[in-house]
Every structure is written in structure tokens, then in C-alpha cells.
Short mmCIF file of C-alpha atoms in Angstrom, two decimals:
data_model
loop_
_atom_site.label_atom_id
_atom_site.label_comp_id
_atom_site.label_asym_id
_atom_site.label_seq_id
_atom_site.Cartn_x
_atom_site.Cartn_y
_atom_site.Cartn_z
CA MET E 10 208.58 -36.63 -4.43
CA LEU E 11 207.06 -37.39 -0.94
CA VAL E 12 204.12 -39.83 -2.50
CA LEU E 13 207.11 -41.25 -4.03
CA TRP E 14 209.28 -42.01 -0.76
CA ALA E 15 205.78 -42.54 1.08
CA PRO E 16 205.95 -46.70 0.11
CA GLY E 17 209.21 -47.64 1.52
CA ALA E 18 208.39 -45.22 4.27
CA GLN E 19 205.37 -46.49 5.53
CA ALA E 20 207.01 -50.59 4.71
CA ALA E 21 209.29 -49.15 6.81
CA GLY E 22 207.21 -48.38 9.45
CA LEU E 23 207.13 -44.43 9.66
CA SER E 24 204.19 -42.54 10.23
CA PRO E 25 202.95 -39.44 7.56
CA ARG E 26 204.59 -36.63 10.78
CA ASP E 27 208.01 -39.66 10.46
CA ILE E 28 208.71 -38.88 7.04
CA LEU E 29 207.98 -34.93 7.53
CA GLN E 30 210.80 -35.14 10.43
CA ARG E 31 212.97 -36.83 8.09
CA ILE E 32 213.11 -34.11 5.44
CA ASP E 33 215.83 -31.60 6.40
CA TYR E 34 215.53 -29.57 4.12
CA LEU E 35 213.49 -29.48 0.57
CA HIS E 36 213.96 -26.22 -2.47
CA ALA E 37 211.36 -26.23 -5.69
CA GLU E 38 211.07 -24.42 -7.63
CA ASP E 39 209.32 -24.43 -11.80
CA ARG E 40 212.42 -23.95 -13.54
CA HIS E 41 214.84 -26.44 -15.24
CA ARG E 42 218.64 -26.44 -14.21
CA THR E 43 220.11 -29.34 -15.06
CA SER E 44 221.37 -28.20 -18.22
CA TYR E 45 221.44 -24.60 -19.99
CA VAL E 46 219.15 -23.72 -22.73
CA TRP E 47 219.94 -21.69 -24.84
CA ASP E 48 217.17 -18.87 -25.21
CA GLY E 49 217.55 -18.73 -29.12
CA ARG E 50 218.47 -15.00 -30.10
CA PHE E 51 221.36 -14.63 -32.38
CA ARG E 52 222.60 -12.87 -35.11
CA THR E 53 224.28 -14.35 -38.21
CA LEU E 54 227.35 -14.02 -40.02
CA ASN E 55 225.19 -11.31 -42.18
CA GLY E 56 224.43 -9.72 -39.27
CA ASP E 57 220.64 -10.04 -39.57
CA ARG E 58 219.00 -10.70 -36.46
CA TYR E 59 216.61 -13.68 -35.55
CA ASN E 60 214.73 -14.70 -32.78
CA MET E 61 214.19 -18.30 -32.20
CA ARG E 62 212.74 -18.62 -29.06
CA HIS E 63 209.80 -20.43 -29.63
CA LEU E 64 211.71 -23.09 -30.63
CA TYR E 65 213.49 -23.53 -26.92
CA GLN E 66 210.36 -23.38 -25.20
CA SER E 67 209.42 -26.71 -22.72
CA LYS E 68 206.35 -28.03 -23.34
CA ARG E 69 206.89 -29.89 -20.22
CA PRO E 70 206.49 -29.08 -17.08
CA GLN E 71 210.01 -27.41 -15.49
CA ILE E 72 210.74 -28.83 -12.34
CA ASN E 73 213.92 -29.01 -10.20
CA ALA E 74 213.64 -30.14 -6.45
CA LYS E 75 216.28 -30.96 -4.01
CA LEU E 76 215.56 -32.65 -1.03
CA GLY E 77 217.80 -33.61 2.35
CA TRP E 78 216.90 -37.17 3.50
CA LEU E 79 217.78 -37.49 7.09
CA ALA E 80 218.25 -41.44 7.48
CA HIS E 81 220.09 -41.77 10.77
CA GLU E 82 220.76 -39.06 13.50
CA SER E 83 222.15 -40.10 16.92
CA ALA E 84 223.91 -37.37 19.48
CA ASN E 85 226.96 -37.21 17.75
CA TRP E 86 226.46 -39.06 13.89
CA ARG E 87 224.50 -37.19 11.47
CA VAL E 88 223.63 -39.12 8.31
CA THR E 89 222.13 -37.38 4.70
CA VAL E 90 220.76 -38.29 1.71
CA PRO E 91 220.74 -34.97 -0.95
CA MET E 92 218.38 -35.82 -3.61
CA HIS E 93 218.17 -34.12 -6.91
CA PHE E 94 216.09 -34.05 -9.32
CA ASP E 95 214.86 -32.46 -12.24
CA ASN E 96 211.70 -33.02 -15.05
CA GLY E 97 213.99 -32.18 -18.07
CA TYR E 98 213.43 -30.67 -20.84
CA ARG E 99 211.30 -30.22 -23.78
CA ALA E 100 211.11 -28.29 -26.84
CA ALA E 101 211.66 -27.92 -30.27
CA LEU E 102 214.55 -28.67 -30.58
CA TYR E 103 216.10 -29.04 -27.18
CA ARG E 104 215.70 -32.09 -25.26
CA ALA E 105 216.52 -33.04 -21.81
CA ARG E 106 215.93 -35.99 -20.28
CA PRO E 107 214.84 -35.92 -16.59
CA PHE E 108 217.02 -36.21 -13.53
CA LEU E 109 217.67 -38.08 -10.79
CA GLY E 110 221.12 -37.65 -8.30
CA LEU E 111 221.63 -39.08 -4.96
CA GLY E 112 224.52 -38.16 -2.74
CA LEU E 113 225.70 -38.90 0.73
CA VAL E 114 225.89 -36.01 3.37
CA THR E 115 227.98 -37.39 7.22
CA GLN E 116 228.25 -35.18 10.15
CA TRP E 117 230.00 -36.87 12.39
CA ALA E 118 230.54 -34.64 16.01
CA THR E 119 233.63 -35.03 17.85
CA SER E 120 232.72 -32.88 20.44
CA GLN E 121 230.92 -30.65 21.52
CA ARG E 122 232.14 -27.86 19.51
CA MET E 123 233.87 -29.06 16.34
CA VAL E 124 231.59 -30.86 13.21
CA VAL E 125 232.95 -33.11 10.60
CA GLY E 126 231.42 -33.49 7.44
CA LEU E 127 232.08 -35.42 4.35
CA HIS E 128 229.89 -34.49 1.61
CA LEU E 129 229.27 -36.28 -1.64
CA GLN E 130 225.91 -34.30 -3.83
CA ASP E 131 225.04 -35.98 -6.76
CA ALA E 132 227.32 -38.93 -6.61
CA LEU E 133 224.99 -40.87 -9.04
CA LYS E 134 223.36 -39.84 -11.70
CA LEU E 135 220.30 -41.05 -13.45
CA GLY E 136 218.86 -39.36 -16.77
CA GLY E 137 220.11 -36.06 -17.95
CA LYS E 138 221.11 -36.58 -21.16
CA VAL E 139 220.68 -33.47 -23.39
CA SER E 140 220.25 -33.82 -27.19
CA GLU E 141 219.51 -30.71 -29.34
CA ARG E 142 218.52 -30.84 -33.29
CA ALA E 143 219.11 -28.50 -36.09
CA CYS E 144 216.39 -25.64 -37.29
CA TYR E 145 216.15 -25.37 -41.29
CA ASP E 146 216.57 -22.77 -44.05
CA GLY E 147 214.53 -22.12 -47.30
CA PHE E 148 217.07 -24.42 -48.55
CA ARG E 149 216.67 -27.48 -45.80
CA ARG E 150 220.69 -25.52 -44.93
CA ARG E 151 220.67 -27.34 -41.21
CA PHE E 152 221.76 -24.75 -39.06
CA HIS E 153 221.58 -24.36 -34.78
CA CYS E 154 219.50 -22.00 -33.81
CA GLY E 155 220.98 -21.74 -30.51
CA THR E 156 224.05 -19.66 -32.28
CA GLY E 157 223.22 -18.83 -36.08
CA LEU E 158 226.21 -21.39 -37.14
CA PRO E 159 225.58 -23.92 -39.34
CA TRP E 160 224.87 -27.23 -37.25
CA THR E 161 228.41 -28.41 -38.79
CA ASP E 162 230.79 -26.36 -36.78
CA ALA E 163 227.94 -25.93 -33.85
CA GLY E 164 229.54 -29.48 -32.53
CA GLN E 165 231.18 -27.71 -29.55
CA TYR E 166 228.98 -25.31 -28.97
CA LEU E 167 226.16 -28.49 -27.66
CA ARG E 168 224.93 -28.42 -24.93
CA GLN E 169 225.83 -30.79 -21.90
CA SER E 170 224.15 -31.52 -18.67
CA ASN E 171 225.69 -29.28 -16.14
CA VAL E 172 225.79 -31.49 -12.83
CA SER E 173 228.47 -32.12 -11.69
CA THR E 174 229.16 -34.23 -8.63
CA LEU E 175 229.96 -32.79 -5.29
CA VAL E 176 232.88 -33.80 -3.08
CA LYS E 177 233.23 -31.38 -0.05
CA PHE E 178 234.68 -31.79 3.58
CA THR E 179 233.42 -29.52 5.63
CA LEU E 180 235.32 -28.59 9.68
CA ASN E 181 232.84 -26.60 11.40
CA TRP E 182 234.10 -25.12 14.78
CA THR E 183 231.83 -23.41 17.53
CA PHE E 184 232.89 -20.39 19.42
CA MET I 19 246.74 -21.84 -46.06
CA PRO I 20 247.93 -24.72 -47.17
CA LEU I 21 245.98 -26.31 -50.61
CA SER I 22 245.20 -29.53 -51.45
CA SER I 23 246.32 -30.69 -55.13
CA GLU I 24 245.67 -34.24 -56.71
CA ASN I 25 246.38 -35.54 -60.36
CA THR I 26 247.17 -31.87 -61.80
CA ASP I 27 248.36 -32.74 -65.36
CA TYR I 28 249.37 -29.45 -66.31
CA LEU I 29 252.35 -28.91 -67.81
CA ASN I 30 254.28 -26.83 -65.01
CA SER I 31 251.95 -27.78 -62.26
CA THR I 32 254.86 -27.46 -59.46
CA ALA I 33 255.24 -23.95 -60.70
CA ASN I 34 251.53 -22.96 -60.43
CA ILE I 35 251.50 -24.42 -56.73
CA ASP I 36 254.55 -22.35 -56.65
CA LEU I 37 253.11 -19.39 -57.72
CA LEU I 38 250.25 -19.70 -55.54
CA GLU I 39 252.05 -19.92 -52.35
CA GLU I 40 254.44 -16.89 -52.88
CA SER I 41 251.61 -15.51 -53.66
CA SER I 42 249.13 -16.01 -50.25
CA ALA I 43 251.27 -13.54 -48.72
CA LEU I 44 249.46 -11.25 -50.50
CA ALA I 45 246.27 -9.39 -49.65
CA PHE I 46 244.56 -10.70 -53.18
CA VAL I 47 241.66 -8.29 -54.62
CA ALA I 48 239.56 -10.99 -54.98
CA THR I 49 239.99 -11.90 -51.48
CA ARG I 50 238.74 -8.49 -50.56
CA ASP I 51 236.07 -7.65 -52.93
CA THR I 52 234.58 -11.51 -51.93
CA ASN I 53 234.93 -10.36 -48.40
CA ALA I 54 236.09 -14.15 -47.85
CA GLU I 55 238.49 -12.94 -45.43
CA ALA I 56 235.08 -12.53 -42.81
CA ALA I 57 233.86 -16.58 -43.98
CA TRP I 58 237.76 -17.26 -43.05
CA ASP I 59 237.44 -16.09 -39.81
CA MET I 60 234.92 -18.17 -38.91
CA GLY I 61 236.81 -21.09 -39.99
CA TRP I 62 234.88 -21.36 -43.74
CA THR I 63 237.87 -21.78 -46.17
CA GLY I 64 236.95 -24.53 -48.86
CA ARG I 65 238.66 -27.29 -46.74
CA GLY I 66 237.66 -30.74 -48.09
CA VAL I 67 235.82 -29.41 -51.55
CA LYS I 68 236.76 -30.06 -54.43
CA VAL I 69 237.31 -28.24 -56.96
CA GLY I 70 238.17 -28.40 -60.77
CA HIS I 71 239.52 -26.12 -63.39
CA LEU I 72 239.17 -27.27 -67.17
CA ASP I 73 241.38 -24.54 -68.39
CA ASP I 74 244.69 -24.14 -70.85
CA PHE I 75 247.22 -23.93 -67.95
CA ALA I 76 250.44 -24.82 -70.81
CA THR I 77 249.80 -21.52 -72.94
CA LYS I 78 251.75 -18.78 -70.76
CA GLU I 79 250.76 -15.25 -71.90
CA ILE I 80 249.27 -13.39 -69.18
CA PRO I 81 252.08 -10.97 -67.50
CA SER I 82 252.02 -11.72 -63.06
CA GLU I 83 253.32 -8.30 -62.23
CA VAL I 84 253.38 -10.66 -59.21
CA SER I 85 255.66 -13.80 -59.30
CA GLY I 86 257.62 -11.86 -62.49
CA ARG I 87 256.44 -15.01 -64.93
CA ASN I 88 253.85 -15.34 -67.11
CA LEU I 89 250.70 -17.33 -65.96
CA SER I 90 248.86 -19.32 -68.38
CA HIS I 91 244.60 -18.56 -68.54
CA GLY I 92 244.16 -21.51 -66.18
CA ASP I 93 246.62 -20.46 -63.64
CA ALA I 94 244.60 -17.21 -63.83
CA THR I 95 241.99 -18.18 -62.68
CA LEU I 96 242.82 -21.51 -60.21
CA SER I 97 244.98 -18.18 -58.53
CA VAL I 98 240.98 -16.52 -58.66
CA THR I 99 239.25 -19.11 -57.11
CA TYR I 100 242.49 -19.97 -54.53
CA GLN I 101 242.19 -16.11 -53.02
CA VAL I 102 237.85 -17.11 -51.94
CA SER I 103 238.16 -20.62 -50.26
CA PRO I 104 242.26 -21.42 -50.37
CA GLU I 105 241.55 -24.92 -48.68
CA MET I 106 239.54 -26.62 -51.34
CA THR I 107 241.43 -29.70 -52.95
CA HIS I 108 241.14 -28.89 -56.13
CA ALA I 109 242.59 -30.90 -59.52
CA THR I 110 243.19 -29.06 -63.53
CA ARG I 111 242.62 -30.89 -66.48
CA GLN I 112 243.90 -29.12 -69.26
CA LEU I 113 241.72 -27.76 -72.25
CA THR I 114 244.23 -25.97 -74.95
CA PHE I 115 242.54 -22.93 -76.44
CA ASP I 116 245.61 -22.48 -79.71
CA CYS I 117 244.55 -22.38 -83.00
CA ASP I 118 246.67 -25.88 -83.99
CA VAL I 119 244.13 -27.64 -81.42
CA SER I 120 241.34 -28.98 -83.37
CA SER I 121 237.89 -28.62 -82.28
CA LEU I 122 237.54 -32.36 -82.03
CA GLN I 123 240.92 -32.36 -79.76
CA GLN I 124 238.91 -29.56 -78.03
CA HIS I 125 235.83 -31.75 -77.51
CA GLN I 126 237.30 -35.14 -76.23
CA GLN I 127 239.49 -32.74 -73.53
CA THR I 128 236.21 -31.20 -72.40
CA GLN I 129 234.82 -34.74 -71.36
CA THR I 130 238.32 -36.46 -70.68
CA GLY I 131 237.27 -33.46 -67.70
CA TYR I 132 234.15 -33.54 -66.93
CA GLN I 133 234.36 -37.47 -66.66
CA TYR I 134 237.65 -37.28 -64.65
CA PHE I 135 235.73 -34.74 -62.01
CA SER I 136 232.29 -36.81 -62.04
CA ASP I 137 234.30 -39.55 -61.61
CA ASN I 138 236.57 -38.35 -58.60
CA GLY I 139 233.95 -37.15 -56.21
CA PHE I 140 234.30 -33.10 -57.51
CA HIS I 141 231.71 -31.26 -56.27
CA ILE I 142 232.43 -27.84 -58.33
CA VAL I 143 234.04 -27.54 -61.71
CA ASN I 144 235.05 -24.34 -63.01
CA ASN I 145 234.81 -23.66 -67.43
CA SER I 146 236.14 -20.07 -68.24
CA PHE I 147 235.62 -20.72 -71.83
CA GLY I 148 233.13 -20.41 -74.47
CA ILE I 149 231.89 -20.13 -77.93
CA SER I 150 230.51 -16.73 -78.21
CA ARG I 151 227.94 -16.21 -81.61
CA TYR I 152 229.81 -13.10 -82.22
CA TYR I 153 233.33 -14.90 -82.11
CA THR I 154 236.80 -12.68 -81.78
CA ALA I 155 238.93 -14.47 -84.07
CA PRO I 156 241.30 -16.10 -82.24
CA CYS I 157 243.44 -17.01 -84.88
CA GLY I 158 243.67 -13.77 -86.58
CA GLY I 159 241.03 -11.27 -88.52
CA THR I 160 238.34 -9.08 -87.27
CA PRO I 161 235.28 -10.22 -85.18
CA GLY I 162 232.83 -12.81 -87.17
CA LEU I 163 228.93 -13.52 -87.07
CA TYR I 164 227.80 -16.35 -86.86
CA SER I 165 224.48 -16.23 -89.47
CA ASN I 166 221.27 -17.23 -88.10
CA THR I 167 221.97 -20.06 -89.81
CA ASP I 168 225.08 -21.09 -88.45
CA TRP I 169 223.97 -20.29 -84.91
CA ALA I 170 220.59 -22.45 -85.38
CA SER I 171 223.31 -25.25 -86.55
CA ALA I 172 225.59 -25.09 -83.84
CA ILE I 173 222.40 -24.95 -80.90
CA ASP I 174 221.56 -28.08 -82.64
CA SER I 175 224.75 -29.57 -82.99
CA THR I 176 225.33 -28.96 -78.60
CA LEU I 177 221.70 -30.65 -78.21
CA THR I 178 223.00 -33.88 -79.82
CA ASP I 179 226.52 -33.48 -77.89
CA PRO I 180 226.48 -36.03 -75.20
CA VAL I 181 229.25 -34.32 -73.11
CA PHE I 182 226.77 -30.86 -73.40
CA LEU I 183 223.26 -33.42 -71.97
CA ASN I 184 225.52 -35.01 -69.07
CA MET I 185 226.37 -31.92 -67.81
CA ALA I 186 223.47 -29.46 -68.94
CA GLY I 187 220.95 -32.15 -69.68
CA ALA I 188 217.71 -33.20 -66.70
CA ILE I 189 218.62 -33.21 -63.71
CA ASN I 190 217.43 -36.83 -63.10
CA ASP I 191 218.88 -37.59 -66.61
CA THR I 192 220.58 -41.29 -65.62
CA THR I 193 223.39 -40.75 -67.95
CA SER I 194 224.30 -36.92 -66.01
CA TYR I 195 227.50 -36.51 -64.31
CA ASP I 196 226.68 -36.57 -60.66
CA GLU I 197 224.12 -34.72 -58.87
CA ASN I 198 226.38 -32.57 -56.54
CA MET I 199 228.25 -30.86 -59.08
CA LEU I 200 227.70 -27.40 -60.00
CA PHE I 201 229.44 -26.27 -63.59
CA VAL I 202 230.50 -22.31 -63.69
CA PHE I 203 230.75 -20.64 -66.78
CA SER I 204 232.33 -17.53 -67.77
CA ALA I 205 228.92 -15.10 -69.12
CA GLY I 206 231.26 -14.20 -72.50
CA ASN I 207 233.11 -11.33 -73.14
CA GLU I 208 231.78 -9.79 -76.67
CA GLY I 209 229.93 -8.13 -74.63
CA GLU I 210 230.88 -5.23 -77.04
CA PHE I 211 228.82 -7.22 -79.78
CA CYS I 212 226.28 -8.73 -77.76
CA ARG I 213 224.54 -6.88 -75.67
CA ASP I 214 221.29 -9.63 -76.14
CA GLY I 215 221.94 -11.59 -73.59
CA THR I 216 224.69 -14.68 -72.25
CA GLY I 217 221.47 -17.01 -74.09
CA ALA I 218 221.64 -14.88 -77.44
CA CYS I 219 224.89 -14.55 -77.56
CA ASN I 220 226.83 -17.97 -75.89
CA LEU I 221 226.62 -21.76 -77.49
CA GLN I 222 226.09 -23.57 -74.43
CA ALA I 223 223.50 -20.30 -72.47
CA ALA I 224 221.80 -21.19 -75.62
CA ALA I 225 221.27 -24.21 -76.07
CA ILE I 226 220.33 -25.24 -72.91
CA LEU I 227 217.45 -22.15 -73.36
CA LYS I 228 216.21 -24.21 -76.12
CA LEU I 229 216.66 -27.66 -74.41
CA ARG I 230 213.99 -26.19 -71.55
CA GLU I 231 211.86 -26.31 -73.92
CA THR I 232 211.09 -29.68 -73.61
CA GLU I 233 212.99 -30.38 -70.60
CA PRO I 234 212.22 -27.76 -67.75
CA THR I 235 214.98 -29.08 -65.28
CA ALA I 236 218.06 -28.70 -67.93
CA GLY I 237 220.99 -26.98 -66.87
CA ALA I 238 219.80 -26.90 -63.15
CA ARG I 239 223.55 -27.37 -62.23
CA VAL I 240 224.97 -24.68 -64.57
CA LEU I 241 225.53 -21.12 -63.64
CA TYR I 242 227.12 -18.34 -65.98
CA VAL I 243 228.81 -15.64 -64.28
CA GLY I 244 229.35 -11.84 -65.93
CA SER I 245 231.33 -9.00 -64.52
CA LEU I 246 231.50 -5.96 -63.02
CA SER I 247 233.32 -3.38 -64.34
CA ASP I 248 235.99 -1.52 -62.75
CA ALA I 249 234.24 1.37 -62.18
CA SER I 250 231.99 -0.72 -59.83
CA SER I 251 235.23 -1.72 -57.76
CA VAL I 252 235.88 2.20 -57.49
CA SER I 253 231.52 2.64 -56.80
CA GLU I 254 231.87 1.07 -53.38
CA ILE I 255 233.69 3.96 -52.19
CA THR I 256 232.21 6.70 -54.19
CA GLY I 257 228.44 5.59 -53.81
CA LEU I 258 228.37 5.61 -57.46
CA PRO I 259 225.37 3.09 -59.44
CA LYS I 260 227.74 -0.42 -60.38
CA ALA I 261 227.96 -1.36 -64.08
CA LEU I 262 228.00 -3.97 -66.00
CA ALA I 263 231.52 -4.50 -67.72
CA PRO I 264 231.27 -3.68 -71.20
CA TYR I 265 232.40 -6.87 -72.60
CA SER I 266 230.05 -8.92 -70.67
CA HIS I 267 226.81 -10.77 -72.03
CA THR I 268 224.38 -9.52 -70.38
CA ALA I 269 222.15 -11.79 -68.94
CA GLY I 270 219.29 -11.55 -71.03
CA ASP I 271 216.92 -14.61 -70.77
CA MET I 272 219.57 -16.05 -68.86
CA LYS I 273 218.36 -13.85 -65.76
CA ASN I 274 217.73 -16.98 -63.47
CA ASP I 275 221.34 -19.01 -64.06
CA TYR I 276 223.53 -15.38 -64.02
CA ILE I 277 225.34 -14.00 -61.09
CA VAL I 278 228.32 -11.03 -61.67
CA ALA I 279 231.54 -10.23 -59.88
CA HIS I 280 234.76 -8.36 -59.95
CA ASP I 281 237.33 -9.87 -62.39
CA ASP I 282 240.38 -8.98 -61.08
CA ILE I 283 243.01 -11.35 -61.05
CA PHE I 284 245.65 -10.11 -58.29
CA TYR I 285 244.93 -6.09 -58.09
CA TYR I 286 242.66 -3.67 -58.33
CA GLN I 287 242.25 -2.96 -62.55
CA GLN I 288 243.71 -6.27 -63.44
CA GLY I 289 240.22 -7.44 -65.02
CA ILE I 290 240.48 -8.73 -68.65
CA GLY I 291 237.22 -10.86 -68.78
CA THR I 292 234.56 -12.55 -67.26
CA SER I 293 237.10 -16.04 -67.06
CA PHE I 294 238.67 -14.27 -64.32
CA ALA I 295 234.72 -13.61 -62.63
CA ALA I 296 233.54 -17.22 -62.58
CA PRO I 297 236.16 -18.27 -60.54
CA ARG I 298 235.29 -15.75 -57.65
CA VAL I 299 231.61 -17.29 -57.72
CA VAL I 300 233.90 -21.05 -57.84
CA GLY I 301 235.45 -20.37 -54.54
CA ALA I 302 232.80 -18.76 -53.01
CA ALA I 303 230.19 -22.03 -53.88
CA ALA I 304 233.41 -23.93 -51.98
CA LEU I 305 232.63 -22.45 -48.60
CA VAL I 306 228.71 -22.46 -49.04
CA ARG I 307 229.63 -26.67 -49.76
CA GLN I 308 232.15 -27.14 -46.65
CA LYS I 309 229.81 -26.08 -44.54
CA PHE I 310 226.56 -27.60 -46.20
CA PRO I 311 227.87 -30.84 -47.51
CA THR I 312 224.47 -32.03 -47.66
CA LEU I 313 223.68 -29.53 -51.33
CA ASN I 314 223.05 -31.19 -54.37
CA GLY I 315 225.11 -28.85 -56.97
CA ALA I 316 221.26 -27.22 -58.26
CA ASN I 317 220.73 -26.56 -54.71
CA LEU I 318 224.67 -24.94 -54.70
CA LYS I 319 223.81 -23.00 -57.40
CA GLN I 320 220.48 -21.68 -55.77
CA VAL I 321 222.08 -20.91 -52.18
CA LEU I 322 224.68 -18.51 -54.35
CA LEU I 323 221.67 -17.11 -56.45
CA GLN I 324 219.40 -16.22 -53.98
CA SER I 325 221.72 -14.58 -51.35
CA ALA I 326 223.31 -12.10 -54.10
CA ASP I 327 223.01 -8.10 -53.93
CA ASP I 328 220.04 -7.16 -55.84
CA LEU I 329 221.80 -4.58 -58.54
CA GLY I 330 219.75 -2.18 -61.02
CA ALA I 331 215.98 -2.88 -61.77
CA PRO I 332 214.02 -4.50 -58.55
CA GLY I 333 214.06 -8.34 -58.60
CA VAL I 334 216.29 -10.71 -61.37
CA ASP I 335 216.03 -8.38 -64.13
CA GLU I 336 217.99 -8.71 -67.80
CA ILE I 337 221.64 -7.34 -66.61
CA PHE I 338 222.53 -8.10 -63.48
CA GLY I 339 220.29 -11.15 -63.30
CA HIS I 340 220.21 -12.16 -59.32
CA GLY I 341 222.92 -9.50 -58.15
CA GLN I 342 226.33 -9.04 -57.36
CA LEU I 343 227.84 -12.37 -55.63
CA ASN I 344 227.73 -11.93 -51.60
CA VAL I 345 229.72 -14.99 -50.00
CA ILE I 346 228.57 -13.75 -46.36
CA ASN I 347 224.96 -13.97 -47.11
CA ALA I 348 225.22 -17.36 -49.04
CA LEU I 349 227.03 -19.14 -45.47
CA SER I 350 224.17 -17.51 -43.55
CA PRO I 351 220.71 -18.77 -43.06
CA ILE I 352 218.13 -18.14 -46.68
CA ASP I 353 214.17 -17.32 -46.60
CA GLY I 354 214.23 -17.47 -42.36
CA LEU I 355 214.95 -20.74 -40.18
CA SER I 356 212.38 -23.41 -38.40
CA GLU I 357 212.57 -26.54 -37.01
#
């Protein structure tokens, strides 16, 4: 993320130290977070148990990172751009495209004791689309290996991106 | 549940539908002994699957203690299919079982029926009829036996019959009926005279066996159904070994095309023949077909066979063939899962 943004930042005349100072927060983890992946374990109608986890294991590194970029800060006005990146997921039966979400957080200190904030997170969403594939039994019948259902019944259960736009209004008092 | 009907051509067709609807409140014996209700709970009811019954719907001779009126043989077989697959789309074609109707007329009725089902995209056809080597003299008299010469002649004659060849011939034959069709036949009820197996006692099965000598895929879309004895219903509670009904032809040389099911019509101990075991398998096939619409007739048959509960000697045997119909297994994965 830092490398990605550095050229633009340098073009704006920011030194590496400035860049670090502009990072309001950074959370990163080695997990896919923008959809819920099946674990591949299920029981069929006749009671047989299946463990198809290997078909849902990602072949792509899982990365999820959230970064707040301090775009503007003055005595009583602060603007942050929250960025959300997910590297996606790529398994035999499950694929989530990489995701980038952008938002805007403005905080205005109306007095020394009160701050009003408007938070828009993941307002602009790029990528993240989820697609699933069927698995097959010995007769090439299509099943959904997340649930064990016939593929024709699985439509209502197919996963989608779980990222939703968050709109939040805050009012902070200091006592 | 609603029953979709199209182009019924038998007499009193409305009465037939009424019969099914007025009976639908009952806990049907075929629903219970196939465990179809577990499939219904999942929404698998045969909806959208087109099932044809080629049968006698005109001759009302089977007493119904459900509606208080007599049923035809076709009414009864259709009722059994309905008990397993209540939302199928069905059509019926008349095949008159009557001594006044010539075999030529019956042949024409069969041809007309199959052609209709094929032309109209039907998936499964119930055939609760057949010609047995040990015939039971339907117009009176004592049971008789084809001579070896007569039997061989009848087989040879069958092998030149286009209707038979279109139905049971090689699946890649361009004249054959639609590849998605499955033809389910009752195995035959002369088992008390012939325990040598369906292929030795049932004319069409015998013809298929002979045809396979030159056409290995002959009969790939044809499935034979034998009857479990009523005592077998009890044995599910008592744990006694399951047995073939004494009148049912055994699997014999047709063991790879043979499955068994119970044969009561509306209630326990009403079983009167393999005619009513076959429509259970037809109903089960409709449930499977609903959820796996890409299966062709040959594969649908194999799914039903491979998912059956093994009975008798381990594996496929000459008595029970592949074993007892298991609807729930047929709707579950077979031979593992892979990407």
C-alpha cells in the first residue's frame, strides 16, 4: 500500500516521513475478509459426511488491509480517506476478485469540547465480485460443495461480497 | 400437491385426477415405503419433469377402498407414481389390455404412445405390462408355456420390431427415441412359474439380451423393476431378511438392469404385482431428474441402480439385481465428489 501511494505522494512534495505522518491508522491481516468462504464440510440428505475443504483453500495469498490517509488536518477540521483493500480469494470452487474500497471521513471540531463527524466507509467499491463453481459426483451431477445441495438448489445460498457501505454520523463530547 | 396434466387421452380422465386429489390427504403407502417425503421437504417433488404412463385406463377392475370406486390398472400405476412424485407433469396413453383388442392394435397403441412421449419431450415412461414366457392366459384357461421354438420365434420377431428397437436399441441409433427418455418396465408376475430370471421369462428382456450380443449398449435406457414381498415391509420393523415377492420374476441375466421396490397401491398388503413396483421407480426417477436435469435416460437409470440398497448376496445378484430403490441415496452424491 505504501509503495503504491508513494509516487503520488512524492509528486505532491511529501517526504517518506510526511507519508508516515499522513497514515492515520493501518490494520492488516493475512485473511480474506470481503466474503465468507465455505469450509467445504457438509452432510448430504442420506447422512453421508463430506470434507471438501481442499476445494475451498485459496491458492492466492490472503491479505486484508485498512488504512486511513490523513488528507487534511487543521485546527478544527480533519479529513481522512479510509481505504480498504482485499487481495481476493482463488480456490478451485470459489473465487473473489480483489477489492478496493474508498471512503471519506470528515471531523469538525465545533468547540474545544465537541467534535462532529461524518463517516463514509467503502462508499466507492471496486472489484470484490464472488463467483462459485459446482463440484461433480461420479455421474457428473452438479452439486454445491459448500452445502451438499444439488447445484440447481444452491442459487439462493451462493455467496456475494459482504462489504457494505457504512454511513455514520458521530458527535463526540469531551467532559 | 397439485398435479399437472396434459393431453390425457383415456376415458374418465377427470375422474382420475379427482381420484388423486381426493386421495392426496392420505398418507400414501408408496410415499412411506420410498421415504419420498424426506425429498419433498427439500422441495424435490418432480416439478417440471414429464412422466408418461402407457397403460389401460379404460377397464375399471381394481377395487379402490380409498374412493369407493373401481380403478383401472392405469389409474393405479399413475396413483403410485403420484405418491412419490406429486408435482410431475404427466400424460397418459391408452394401451388396452383386453382379449377383444388384437395384438396388432396393442402394438399400434404402444407405437403411438411412445412416439407421443418422444415428440413432446417426456423424460420417463412407465410400462407396467409385458409378455411372459409363462403366460397366464388372460382370456381364461390355465397358465401355459411357450415352446422353445415359439419363444425363440417371438424373440426374433421382437428384434425386427421398430418400436422395440427405437426404445431398446443402441442409444446412438438415430432412429431411437429421445436420449433423455428412460423406460421403466415391470419385471413380470409369473415368477411362481419361472424363477429363472427376467431375461428368461420376459419377452422384451429376452430380446434385449439377444440384441446385446451385437449391440452392447442395447437397453441402456430400459430398467426392470421387481417386487419386494409384503413380508419385507414388515421385516423393516422386525429385522427379518427381505424377500422377493413369490410372483416377481427374479433379476437373472438382467441383474444389471434390475431393481426392486414394494408394490402396494394405497395401503400395506394391497400389493398385487410388479406393475405397481415400477411406478415407484418412475416417481423416484422424476425426483432425481428434477434436480439433475442434465442426466440422460441411461445415466438416470444408472443413478437409480447405483444408489439402491444392496439386498441378498453382496453386490449385484441374480435375485435382487442392484437391490432396493433408495430415493434419498439417489438424490445424494454417488462415488464421491470432485471439482
